[in-house]
mmCIF file of C-alpha atoms in Angstrom:
data_model
loop_
_atom_site.group_PDB
_atom_site.id
_atom_site.type_symbol
_atom_site.label_atom_id
_atom_site.label_comp_id
_atom_site.label_asym_id
_atom_site.label_seq_id
_atom_site.Cartn_x
_atom_site.Cartn_y
_atom_site.Cartn_z
ATOM 1 C CA MET A 829 75.632 -115.291 -100.946
ATOM 2 C CA GLY A 830 76.912 -112.245 -99.041
ATOM 3 C CA ILE A 831 77.254 -108.982 -100.961
ATOM 4 C CA GLU A 832 75.547 -110.543 -104.025
ATOM 5 C CA SER A 833 72.338 -111.217 -102.072
ATOM 6 C CA LYS A 834 69.198 -109.495 -103.330
ATOM 7 C CA HIS A 835 66.408 -107.933 -101.284
ATOM 8 C CA PRO A 836 63.185 -110.025 -101.358
ATOM 9 C CA TYR A 837 61.366 -107.192 -103.133
ATOM 10 C CA TYR A 838 64.100 -107.164 -105.782
ATOM 11 C CA GLU A 839 63.653 -110.876 -106.414
ATOM 12 C CA GLU A 840 59.891 -110.446 -106.623
ATOM 13 C CA ALA A 841 59.945 -107.498 -109.051
ATOM 14 C CA SER A 842 62.972 -108.314 -111.241
ATOM 15 C CA SER A 843 61.037 -110.193 -113.939
ATOM 16 C CA GLN A 844 58.668 -107.243 -114.303
ATOM 17 C CA TRP A 845 61.601 -104.812 -114.632
ATOM 18 C CA ILE A 846 63.106 -106.997 -117.361
ATOM 19 C CA ARG A 847 59.860 -106.903 -119.356
ATOM 20 C CA ILE A 848 59.635 -103.124 -118.944
ATOM 21 C CA ARG A 849 63.247 -102.587 -120.081
ATOM 22 C CA ASP A 850 62.871 -104.900 -123.056
ATOM 23 C CA SER A 851 59.636 -103.205 -124.103
ATOM 24 C CA PHE A 852 61.203 -99.745 -123.831
ATOM 25 C CA ASN A 853 64.396 -100.772 -125.666
ATOM 26 C CA GLY A 854 62.396 -101.853 -128.673
ATOM 27 C CA SER A 855 62.179 -104.497 -131.361
ATOM 28 C CA ASP A 856 65.753 -105.809 -131.169
ATOM 29 C CA ALA A 857 65.517 -106.325 -127.399
ATOM 30 C CA ILE A 858 62.180 -108.110 -127.787
ATOM 31 C CA LYS A 859 63.230 -110.346 -130.677
ATOM 32 C CA ILE A 860 66.535 -111.421 -129.120
ATOM 33 C CA LYS A 861 64.502 -113.027 -126.290
ATOM 34 C CA GLY A 862 62.734 -115.207 -128.849
ATOM 35 C CA VAL A 863 60.087 -117.485 -127.375
ATOM 36 C CA ASP A 864 59.884 -115.434 -124.164
ATOM 37 C CA TYR A 865 57.783 -112.916 -126.101
ATOM 38 C CA LEU A 866 56.939 -114.707 -129.368
ATOM 39 C CA PRO A 867 56.037 -118.376 -128.792
ATOM 40 C CA LYS A 868 56.890 -120.847 -131.528
ATOM 41 C CA LEU A 869 53.900 -122.080 -133.509
ATOM 42 C CA SER A 870 53.071 -125.763 -133.481
ATOM 43 C CA GLY A 871 55.170 -127.669 -135.975
ATOM 44 C CA GLN A 872 57.547 -124.796 -136.788
ATOM 45 C CA THR A 873 61.167 -125.662 -137.477
ATOM 46 C CA SER A 874 63.928 -123.420 -136.155
ATOM 47 C CA GLU A 875 64.407 -121.950 -139.610
ATOM 48 C CA GLN A 876 60.699 -121.236 -139.991
ATOM 49 C CA TYR A 877 60.541 -119.698 -136.514
ATOM 50 C CA ASN A 878 63.498 -117.396 -137.220
ATOM 51 C CA ALA A 879 61.807 -116.184 -140.403
ATOM 52 C CA TYR A 880 58.536 -115.761 -138.497
ATOM 53 C CA LYS A 881 60.318 -113.736 -135.805
ATOM 54 C CA LEU A 882 62.109 -111.595 -138.404
ATOM 55 C CA ARG A 883 58.783 -110.631 -139.988
ATOM 56 C CA ALA A 884 57.140 -109.807 -136.650
ATOM 57 C CA VAL A 885 56.443 -106.114 -136.009
ATOM 58 C CA TYR A 886 56.758 -104.552 -132.565
ATOM 59 C CA TYR A 887 55.222 -101.108 -132.051
ATOM 60 C CA ASN A 888 57.129 -99.393 -129.245
ATOM 61 C CA SER A 889 54.369 -97.366 -127.626
ATOM 62 C CA ILE A 890 56.182 -97.357 -124.256
ATOM 63 C CA GLU A 891 59.219 -95.501 -125.610
ATOM 64 C CA ARG A 892 57.011 -93.000 -127.445
ATOM 65 C CA THR A 893 54.919 -92.366 -124.334
ATOM 66 C CA VAL A 894 57.873 -91.968 -121.965
ATOM 67 C CA LYS A 895 59.813 -89.664 -124.286
ATOM 68 C CA GLY A 896 56.671 -87.642 -124.997
ATOM 69 C CA LEU A 897 55.989 -87.112 -121.284
ATOM 70 C CA ILE A 898 59.616 -86.166 -120.595
ATOM 71 C CA GLY A 899 59.513 -83.714 -123.494
ATOM 72 C CA ALA A 900 56.370 -82.120 -122.082
ATOM 73 C CA VAL A 901 57.915 -81.774 -118.630
ATOM 74 C CA MET A 902 61.272 -80.459 -119.889
ATOM 75 C CA ARG A 903 59.767 -78.079 -122.459
ATOM 76 C CA VAL A 904 60.465 -75.327 -119.949
ATOM 77 C CA ASP A 905 63.848 -75.442 -118.210
ATOM 78 C CA PRO A 906 63.574 -76.198 -114.478
ATOM 79 C CA ILE A 907 64.205 -73.304 -112.114
ATOM 80 C CA ILE A 908 67.217 -74.187 -109.974
ATOM 81 C CA GLU A 909 68.329 -71.790 -107.251
ATOM 82 C CA VAL A 910 71.766 -72.600 -105.882
ATOM 83 C CA PRO A 911 74.770 -70.649 -104.516
ATOM 84 C CA PRO A 912 77.153 -69.240 -107.161
ATOM 85 C CA LYS A 913 79.764 -71.884 -106.341
ATOM 86 C CA VAL A 914 77.296 -74.663 -107.122
ATOM 87 C CA GLU A 915 75.909 -72.947 -110.231
ATOM 88 C CA GLU A 916 79.173 -73.459 -112.107
ATOM 89 C CA TRP A 917 78.783 -77.223 -111.658
ATOM 90 C CA LEU A 918 75.309 -77.456 -113.225
ATOM 91 C CA ASP A 919 76.685 -77.924 -116.741
ATOM 92 C CA ASP A 920 78.529 -81.012 -115.462
ATOM 93 C CA ILE A 921 76.616 -82.192 -112.415
ATOM 94 C CA THR A 922 78.042 -85.738 -112.547
ATOM 95 C CA GLY A 923 81.696 -84.882 -113.106
ATOM 96 C CA THR A 924 81.485 -86.857 -116.354
ATOM 97 C CA GLY A 925 80.002 -84.190 -118.626
ATOM 98 C CA VAL A 926 76.257 -84.680 -117.948
ATOM 99 C CA SER A 927 74.315 -81.440 -117.412
ATOM 100 C CA ILE A 928 71.670 -81.040 -114.712
ATOM 101 C CA ASN A 929 68.890 -80.923 -117.334
ATOM 102 C CA ASP A 930 70.017 -84.191 -118.930
ATOM 103 C CA PHE A 931 70.351 -85.731 -115.481
ATOM 104 C CA ILE A 932 66.775 -84.704 -114.592
ATOM 105 C CA SER A 933 65.499 -86.144 -117.889
ATOM 106 C CA HIS A 934 67.143 -89.477 -117.091
ATOM 107 C CA MET A 935 65.604 -89.453 -113.598
ATOM 108 C CA LEU A 936 62.161 -88.821 -115.091
ATOM 109 C CA SER A 937 62.609 -91.745 -117.464
ATOM 110 C CA GLU A 938 63.511 -94.062 -114.591
ATOM 111 C CA GLN A 939 60.549 -92.893 -112.531
ATOM 112 C CA LEU A 940 58.129 -93.465 -115.391
ATOM 113 C CA LEU A 941 59.520 -96.915 -116.199
ATOM 114 C CA THR A 942 60.064 -98.482 -112.782
ATOM 115 C CA GLY A 943 58.820 -95.990 -110.205
ATOM 116 C CA ARG A 944 62.105 -95.540 -108.370
ATOM 117 C CA GLN A 945 65.730 -94.518 -108.836
ATOM 118 C CA GLY A 946 68.812 -94.082 -106.674
ATOM 119 C CA LEU A 947 70.557 -90.722 -106.355
ATOM 120 C CA LEU A 948 73.985 -90.694 -104.695
ATOM 121 C CA ILE A 949 75.658 -87.443 -103.676
ATOM 122 C CA ASP A 950 79.398 -87.904 -103.257
ATOM 123 C CA HIS A 951 82.571 -85.890 -103.672
ATOM 124 C CA ASN A 952 86.158 -86.179 -104.781
ATOM 125 C CA GLU A 953 89.118 -83.979 -103.912
ATOM 126 C CA GLU A 954 87.866 -81.214 -106.198
ATOM 127 C CA ARG A 955 84.071 -81.058 -105.897
ATOM 128 C CA PRO A 956 80.805 -82.861 -105.087
ATOM 129 C CA TYR A 957 78.878 -84.659 -107.825
ATOM 130 C CA LEU A 958 75.706 -86.677 -108.417
ATOM 131 C CA THR A 959 75.426 -90.273 -109.598
ATOM 132 C CA GLY A 960 72.167 -91.884 -110.705
ATOM 133 C CA TYR A 961 71.426 -95.576 -110.161
ATOM 134 C CA THR A 962 68.719 -97.518 -111.947
ATOM 135 C CA THR A 963 66.238 -99.688 -110.094
ATOM 136 C CA GLU A 964 68.167 -102.824 -111.021
ATOM 137 C CA GLN A 965 71.411 -101.424 -109.588
ATOM 138 C CA ILE A 966 69.904 -101.023 -106.102
ATOM 139 C CA THR A 967 70.238 -104.675 -105.167
ATOM 140 C CA ASN A 968 69.808 -104.716 -101.394
ATOM 141 C CA TRP A 969 68.944 -102.449 -98.477
ATOM 142 C CA LEU A 970 68.738 -102.755 -94.693
ATOM 143 C CA ASP A 971 68.083 -100.245 -91.913
ATOM 144 C CA ASP A 972 71.657 -98.937 -92.070
ATOM 145 C CA THR A 973 73.017 -100.318 -95.356
ATOM 146 C CA ILE A 974 72.443 -99.919 -99.101
ATOM 147 C CA VAL A 975 74.161 -102.068 -101.740
ATOM 148 C CA LEU A 976 74.613 -100.734 -105.283
ATOM 149 C CA GLN A 977 75.731 -102.761 -108.287
ATOM 150 C CA GLU A 978 78.210 -101.037 -110.619
ATOM 151 C CA THR A 979 80.508 -101.851 -113.529
ATOM 152 C CA TYR A 980 84.179 -101.053 -113.796
ATOM 153 C CA ARG A 981 86.820 -101.445 -116.484
ATOM 154 C CA LYS A 982 89.033 -104.422 -115.708
ATOM 155 C CA ILE A 983 92.495 -104.293 -117.301
ATOM 156 C CA ALA A 984 94.188 -107.564 -118.290
ATOM 157 C CA PRO A 985 97.238 -108.163 -116.034
ATOM 158 C CA ASN A 986 99.612 -108.823 -118.945
ATOM 159 C CA ASP A 987 98.197 -106.442 -121.558
ATOM 160 C CA LYS A 988 97.283 -102.865 -120.661
ATOM 161 C CA TYR A 989 95.414 -102.457 -123.958
ATOM 162 C CA LYS A 990 93.053 -105.357 -123.308
ATOM 163 C CA SER A 991 90.126 -104.773 -120.984
ATOM 164 C CA GLU A 992 86.557 -105.769 -120.235
ATOM 165 C CA TYR A 993 83.719 -104.525 -118.059
ATOM 166 C CA ASP A 994 83.111 -106.409 -114.842
ATOM 167 C CA THR A 995 80.761 -106.111 -111.862
ATOM 168 C CA GLN A 996 81.510 -104.532 -108.512
ATOM 169 C CA TYR A 997 79.327 -103.613 -105.534
ATOM 170 C CA ARG A 998 79.325 -100.353 -103.586
ATOM 171 C CA GLU A 999 78.249 -100.887 -99.985
ATOM 172 C CA LEU A 1000 77.059 -97.766 -98.149
ATOM 173 C CA THR A 1001 76.731 -98.348 -94.427
ATOM 174 C CA LYS A 1002 77.117 -96.848 -90.943
ATOM 175 C CA ASP A 1003 79.869 -97.759 -88.510
ATOM 176 C CA ASP A 1004 80.090 -95.953 -85.133
ATOM 177 C CA GLY A 1005 78.224 -92.954 -86.526
ATOM 178 C CA LYS A 1006 80.443 -92.735 -89.593
ATOM 179 C CA TYR A 1007 79.312 -93.115 -93.179
ATOM 180 C CA VAL A 1008 81.487 -95.921 -94.584
ATOM 181 C CA VAL A 1009 81.826 -96.824 -98.268
ATOM 182 C CA ARG A 1010 83.197 -100.233 -99.272
ATOM 183 C CA ILE A 1011 83.948 -101.391 -102.810
ATOM 184 C CA TRP A 1012 83.619 -105.148 -103.371
ATOM 185 C CA ARG A 1013 85.142 -107.023 -106.311
ATOM 186 C CA LYS A 1014 85.358 -110.713 -107.102
ATOM 187 C CA ASP A 1015 88.554 -112.715 -107.464
ATOM 188 C CA LYS A 1016 89.387 -116.411 -107.353
ATOM 189 C CA GLY A 1017 88.643 -116.533 -103.634
ATOM 190 C CA GLY A 1018 85.241 -114.866 -103.893
ATOM 191 C CA TRP A 1019 84.015 -111.339 -103.152
ATOM 192 C CA LYS A 1020 86.476 -109.133 -101.244
ATOM 193 C CA VAL A 1021 86.653 -105.491 -100.146
ATOM 194 C CA VAL A 1022 89.205 -103.772 -102.381
ATOM 195 C CA ASP A 1023 88.665 -100.225 -101.089
ATOM 196 C CA GLU A 1024 87.146 -98.664 -97.983
ATOM 197 C CA PHE A 1025 86.836 -95.032 -96.977
ATOM 198 C CA LEU A 1026 84.937 -92.838 -94.530
ATOM 199 C CA ARG A 1027 82.590 -89.998 -95.338
ATOM 200 C CA ASP A 1028 81.090 -87.326 -93.090
ATOM 201 C CA GLU A 1029 79.276 -88.162 -89.887
ATOM 202 C CA PHE A 1030 75.519 -88.697 -89.943
#
């Protein structure tokens, strides 16, 4: 399967992560899965089951617990000591408008839900920035390679106003002591590298 391949631990834990996400996301996420969480009673028709599911009540204790714990931790702003040059980036630590405090809150949520999260430090021509990856986005890892699943906006070839989100993979690996980043996207011939660039030496 190549770049799409999943680590054995990923395959083993993925069903548990799905249940955790659905539970945290609440009633709509639970009910849309139907019989996965609410089995159909013996003799129920589809119409009766849909009415039964509509009446069902889901109490989202996971969301309340996670948000309560994050609120307790973030009640006092974290103390962050950085050089003056870096301090000006803290209000937009991701380069997309997310502050360092909001970024930390998101990291705490991921840790409480799944126990792990990816944190990528990268840079563009202007400045460094942080990117957070959920557990499910870290699809594979070897001694010298990590594969991250991302989404990108795919523009229709004949209509610049029409677009959709599609999947790509970011491969982080080592090659002759260099940190190499490869972006993989799928076309009619399968998965191909559409961009490749070097980062600093290890």
